Coordinates of C-alpha atoms in Angstrom, one line a residue:
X1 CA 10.1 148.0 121.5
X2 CA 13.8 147.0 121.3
X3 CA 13.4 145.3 117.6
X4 CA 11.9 148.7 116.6
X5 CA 14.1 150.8 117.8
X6 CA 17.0 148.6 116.4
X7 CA 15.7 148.7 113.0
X8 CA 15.2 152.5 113.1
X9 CA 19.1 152.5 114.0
X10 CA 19.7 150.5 111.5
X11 CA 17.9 152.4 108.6
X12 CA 18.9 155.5 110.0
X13 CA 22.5 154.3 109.4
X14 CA 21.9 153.0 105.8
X15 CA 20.5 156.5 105.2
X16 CA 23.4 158.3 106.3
X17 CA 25.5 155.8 103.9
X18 CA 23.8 156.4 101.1
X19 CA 23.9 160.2 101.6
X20 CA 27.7 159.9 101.9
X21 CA 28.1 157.7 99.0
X22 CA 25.6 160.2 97.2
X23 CA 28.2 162.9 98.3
X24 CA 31.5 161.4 97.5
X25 CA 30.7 160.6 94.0
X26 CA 28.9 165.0 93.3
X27 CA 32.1 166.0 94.2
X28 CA 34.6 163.8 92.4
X29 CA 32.5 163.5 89.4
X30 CA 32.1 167.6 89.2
X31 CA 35.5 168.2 87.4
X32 CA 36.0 165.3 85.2
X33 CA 39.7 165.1 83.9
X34 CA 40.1 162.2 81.8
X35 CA 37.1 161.9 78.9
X36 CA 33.5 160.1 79.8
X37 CA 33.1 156.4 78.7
X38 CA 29.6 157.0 77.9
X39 CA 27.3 159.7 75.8
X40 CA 27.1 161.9 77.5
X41 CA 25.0 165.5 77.1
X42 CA 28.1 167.8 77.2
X43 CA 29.6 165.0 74.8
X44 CA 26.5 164.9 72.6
X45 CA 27.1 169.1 72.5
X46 CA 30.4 169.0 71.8
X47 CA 30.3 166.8 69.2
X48 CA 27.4 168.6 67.1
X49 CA 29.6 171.7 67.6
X50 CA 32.4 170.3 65.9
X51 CA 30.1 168.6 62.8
X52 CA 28.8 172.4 62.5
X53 CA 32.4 174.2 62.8
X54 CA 33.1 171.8 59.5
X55 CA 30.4 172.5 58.0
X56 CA 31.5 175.9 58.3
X57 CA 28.0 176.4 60.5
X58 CA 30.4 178.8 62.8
X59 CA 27.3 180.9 64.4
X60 CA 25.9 177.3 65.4
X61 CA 29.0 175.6 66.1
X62 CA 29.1 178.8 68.5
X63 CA 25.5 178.3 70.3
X64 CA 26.5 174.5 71.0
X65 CA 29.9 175.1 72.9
X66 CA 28.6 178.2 75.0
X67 CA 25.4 176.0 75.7
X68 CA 28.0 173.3 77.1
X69 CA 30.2 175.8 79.0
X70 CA 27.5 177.3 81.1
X71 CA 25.3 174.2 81.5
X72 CA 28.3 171.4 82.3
X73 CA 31.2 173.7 83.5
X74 CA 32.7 171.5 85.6
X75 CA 32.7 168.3 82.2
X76 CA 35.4 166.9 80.4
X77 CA 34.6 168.6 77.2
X78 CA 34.3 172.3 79.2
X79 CA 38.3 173.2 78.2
X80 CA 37.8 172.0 75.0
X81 CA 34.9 173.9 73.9
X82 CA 36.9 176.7 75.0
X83 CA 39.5 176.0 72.6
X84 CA 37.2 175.3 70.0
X85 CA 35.6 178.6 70.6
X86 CA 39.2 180.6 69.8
X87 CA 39.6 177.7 66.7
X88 CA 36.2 178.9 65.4
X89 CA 37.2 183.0 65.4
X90 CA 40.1 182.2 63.9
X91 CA 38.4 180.1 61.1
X92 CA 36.1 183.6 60.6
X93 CA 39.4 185.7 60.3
X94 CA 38.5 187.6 63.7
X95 CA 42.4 187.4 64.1
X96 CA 41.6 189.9 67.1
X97 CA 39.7 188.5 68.9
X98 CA 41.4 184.8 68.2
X99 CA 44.2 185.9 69.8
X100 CA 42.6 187.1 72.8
X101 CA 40.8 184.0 73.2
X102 CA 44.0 182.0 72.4
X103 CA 46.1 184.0 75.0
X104 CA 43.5 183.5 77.8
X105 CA 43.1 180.0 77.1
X106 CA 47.0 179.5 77.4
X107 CA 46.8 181.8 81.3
X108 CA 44.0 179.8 82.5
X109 CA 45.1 176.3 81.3
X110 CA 49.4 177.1 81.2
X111 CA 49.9 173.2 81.0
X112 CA 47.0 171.8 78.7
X113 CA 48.7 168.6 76.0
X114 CA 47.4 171.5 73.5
X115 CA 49.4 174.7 74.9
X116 CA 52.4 174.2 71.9
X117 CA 49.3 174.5 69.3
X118 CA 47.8 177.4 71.5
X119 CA 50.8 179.5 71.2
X120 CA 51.6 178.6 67.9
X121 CA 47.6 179.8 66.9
X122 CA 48.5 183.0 69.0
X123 CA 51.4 184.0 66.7
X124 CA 49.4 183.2 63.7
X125 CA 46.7 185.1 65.3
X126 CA 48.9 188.5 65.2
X127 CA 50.3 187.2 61.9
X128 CA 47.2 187.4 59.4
X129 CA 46.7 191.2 61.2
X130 CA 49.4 192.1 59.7
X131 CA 49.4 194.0 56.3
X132 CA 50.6 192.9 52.7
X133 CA 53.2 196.0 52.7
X134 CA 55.4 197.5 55.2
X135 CA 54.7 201.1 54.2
X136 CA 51.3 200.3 56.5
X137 CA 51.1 199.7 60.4
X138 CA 53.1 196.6 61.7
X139 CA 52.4 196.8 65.4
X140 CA 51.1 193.2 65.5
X141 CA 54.6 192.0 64.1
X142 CA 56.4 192.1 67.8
X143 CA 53.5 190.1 69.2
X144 CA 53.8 187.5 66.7
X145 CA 57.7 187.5 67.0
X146 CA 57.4 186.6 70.7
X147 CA 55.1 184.0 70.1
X148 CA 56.5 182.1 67.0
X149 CA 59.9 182.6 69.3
X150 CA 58.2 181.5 72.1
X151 CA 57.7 178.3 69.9
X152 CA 61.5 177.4 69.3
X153 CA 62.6 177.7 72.6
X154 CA 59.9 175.9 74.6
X155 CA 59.1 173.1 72.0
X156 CA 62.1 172.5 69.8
X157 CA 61.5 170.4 66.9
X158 CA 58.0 170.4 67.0
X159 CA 55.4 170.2 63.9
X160 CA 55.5 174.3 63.6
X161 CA 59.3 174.6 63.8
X162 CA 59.7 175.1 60.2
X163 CA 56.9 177.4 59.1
X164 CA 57.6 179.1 62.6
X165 CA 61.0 179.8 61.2
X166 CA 59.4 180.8 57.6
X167 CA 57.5 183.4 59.7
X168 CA 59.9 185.0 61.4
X169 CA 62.1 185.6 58.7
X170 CA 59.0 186.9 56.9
X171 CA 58.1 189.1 59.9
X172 CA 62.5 190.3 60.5
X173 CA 62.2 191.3 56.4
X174 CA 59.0 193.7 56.7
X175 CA 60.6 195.3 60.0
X176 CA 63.5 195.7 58.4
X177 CA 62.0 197.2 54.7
X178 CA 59.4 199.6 56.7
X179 CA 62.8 200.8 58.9
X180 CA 64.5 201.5 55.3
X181 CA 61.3 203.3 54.1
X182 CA 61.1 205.9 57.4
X183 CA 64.4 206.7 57.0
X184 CA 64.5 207.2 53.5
X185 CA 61.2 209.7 53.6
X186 CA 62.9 211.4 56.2
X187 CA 65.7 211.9 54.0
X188 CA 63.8 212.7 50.9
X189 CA 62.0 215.3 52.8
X190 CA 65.3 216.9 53.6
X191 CA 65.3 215.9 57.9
X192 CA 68.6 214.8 57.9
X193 CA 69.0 215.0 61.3
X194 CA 66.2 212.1 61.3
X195 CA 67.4 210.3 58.9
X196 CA 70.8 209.5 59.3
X197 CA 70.1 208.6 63.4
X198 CA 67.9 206.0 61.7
X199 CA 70.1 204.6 59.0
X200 CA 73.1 204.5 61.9
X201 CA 70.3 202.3 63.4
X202 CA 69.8 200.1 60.6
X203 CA 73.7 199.3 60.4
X204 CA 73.5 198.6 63.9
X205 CA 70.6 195.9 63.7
X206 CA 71.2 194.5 59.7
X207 CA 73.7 192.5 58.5
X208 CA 72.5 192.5 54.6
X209 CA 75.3 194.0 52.4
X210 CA 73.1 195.9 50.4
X211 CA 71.2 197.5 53.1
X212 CA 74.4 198.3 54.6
X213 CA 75.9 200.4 51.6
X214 CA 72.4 201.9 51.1
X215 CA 72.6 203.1 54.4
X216 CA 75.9 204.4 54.9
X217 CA 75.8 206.1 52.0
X218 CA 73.1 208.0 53.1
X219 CA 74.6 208.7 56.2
X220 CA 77.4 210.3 54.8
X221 CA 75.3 212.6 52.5
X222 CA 73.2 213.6 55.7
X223 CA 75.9 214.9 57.6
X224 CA 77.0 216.7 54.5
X225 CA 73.7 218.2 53.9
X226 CA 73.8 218.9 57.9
X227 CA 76.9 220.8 57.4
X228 CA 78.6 218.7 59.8
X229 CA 81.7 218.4 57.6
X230 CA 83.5 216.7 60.0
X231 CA 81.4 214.5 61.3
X232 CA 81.0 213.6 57.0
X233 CA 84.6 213.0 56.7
X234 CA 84.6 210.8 60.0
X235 CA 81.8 208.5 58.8
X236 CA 83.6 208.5 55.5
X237 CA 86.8 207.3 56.3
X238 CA 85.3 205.2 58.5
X239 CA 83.2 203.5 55.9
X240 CA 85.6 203.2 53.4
X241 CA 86.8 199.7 54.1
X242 CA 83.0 198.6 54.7
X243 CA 81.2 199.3 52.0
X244 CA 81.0 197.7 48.5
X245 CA 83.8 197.9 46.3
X246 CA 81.1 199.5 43.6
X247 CA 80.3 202.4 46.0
X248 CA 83.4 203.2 47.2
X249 CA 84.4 206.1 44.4
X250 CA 81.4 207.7 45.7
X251 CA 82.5 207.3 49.4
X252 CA 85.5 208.9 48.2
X253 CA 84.0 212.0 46.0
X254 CA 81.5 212.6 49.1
X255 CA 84.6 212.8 51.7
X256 CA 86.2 214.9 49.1
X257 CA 83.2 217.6 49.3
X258 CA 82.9 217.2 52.8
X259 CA 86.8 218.3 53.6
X260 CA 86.1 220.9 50.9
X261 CA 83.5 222.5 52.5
X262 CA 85.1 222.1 56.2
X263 CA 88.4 223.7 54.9
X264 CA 85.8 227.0 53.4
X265 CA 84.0 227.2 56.6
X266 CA 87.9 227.7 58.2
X267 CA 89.0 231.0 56.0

């Protein structure tokens, strides 16, 4: 009786063991971090995925990784099917919905080895929205402006720092062409009012020469066609030394007409 109760201890305790051991290794293997020395199904997924994304197989490519995510969540290849998800709808030109998938992928995973790349796919992202004139919408410019600048600061000297730099310079140029095209349709369609608070803007934000005398020409000629004569002669003599040497004789005529028609409205 003792010799059988001694072995029932005994394979009681190896039972408990192995259900501990059984234990230990569900709940350090669930969220692997570092990549699986062997095959593994989520690999084998994974893998196929990206043979089909080059292939351009993107609607299969697309079966395989959402397959992975919902049957191994917890895998090494889990965040990077994720990641090749937002890869893929960029690769269709769903710029949209790329950059949503980028910008979640960057909140959920803030320090992944890929988050320069993720950002820098998030300002492209917003960058292929926009369109191949600046007389059309440009509200994805400022997205792709924080982005690409979020780029230089954080990761200085990195593989995108030159055609980051490209981009915003090609971004800055639209902005500043579609500014130069509102005001001037204002001032063509004779709101002056409109037009001149915008070219007063421009000066304020622009450094190119010829923008500048574009600009402060027309702001002259709207106050005089506001018949605020001495606001006209103000911005004149005030742009005199500023502008190009070419426009200045027409600085001059236009303060001319503007003291001409102040000194009328006085008699």
């Amino acid at each position: 009786m003792k010799n059988y109760c001694q072995s029932k201890s005994f394979l009681l305790s190896l039972s408990l063991s192995l259900f501990l051991l059984l234990l230990t290794l569900t709940f350090t293997g669930g969220c692997s971090s570092s990549a699986p020395k062997g095959k593994t199904d989520a690999e084998v997924l994974y893998q196929e995925a990206v043979k089909n994304m080059q292939k351009e197989r993107y609607l299969l490519a697309t079966e395989k990784l959402n397959t992975l995510k919902s049957q191994h969540p917890y895998s090494y290849y889990a965040t990077h099917a994720e990641l090749l998800l937002a890869d893929i709808l960029f690769l269709q030109e769903n710029y949209i919905e790329s950059a949503a998938a980028y910008l979640s992928f960057k909140d959920l995973h803030p320090k992944h080895e890929k988050i320069a790349y993720v950002i820098w796919k998030t300002a492209e992202s917003y960058y292929k929205q926009l369109p191949s004139t600046y007389d059309r919408d440009l509200s994805p410019a400022k997205e792709a402006l924080k982005y690409y600048n979020d780029i230089l600061v954080r990761f200085p000297n990195s593989p995108y720092d030159k055609e980051t730099r490209e981009r915003i310079q090609s971004i800055e140029e639209m902005l500043k062409q579609q500014e130069i095209y509102i005001a001037d349709f204002y001032f063509k369609t004779d709101i002056f009012d409109s037009a001149r608070f915008r070219y007063i803007d421009i000066i304020s934000k622009y450094n190119d020469q010829k923008v500048q005398d574009h600009a402060m020409l027309r702001i002259v000629k709207s106050s005089l066609n506001l018949k605020e004569y001495s606001d006209c002669g103000k911005y004149a003599d005030d742009y005199m030394e500023k502008v190009s040497s070419a426009y200045k004789s027409e600085i001059v005529s236009l303060k001319e007409q503007c003291s001409q028609k102040e000194q009328k409205t006085k008699q």
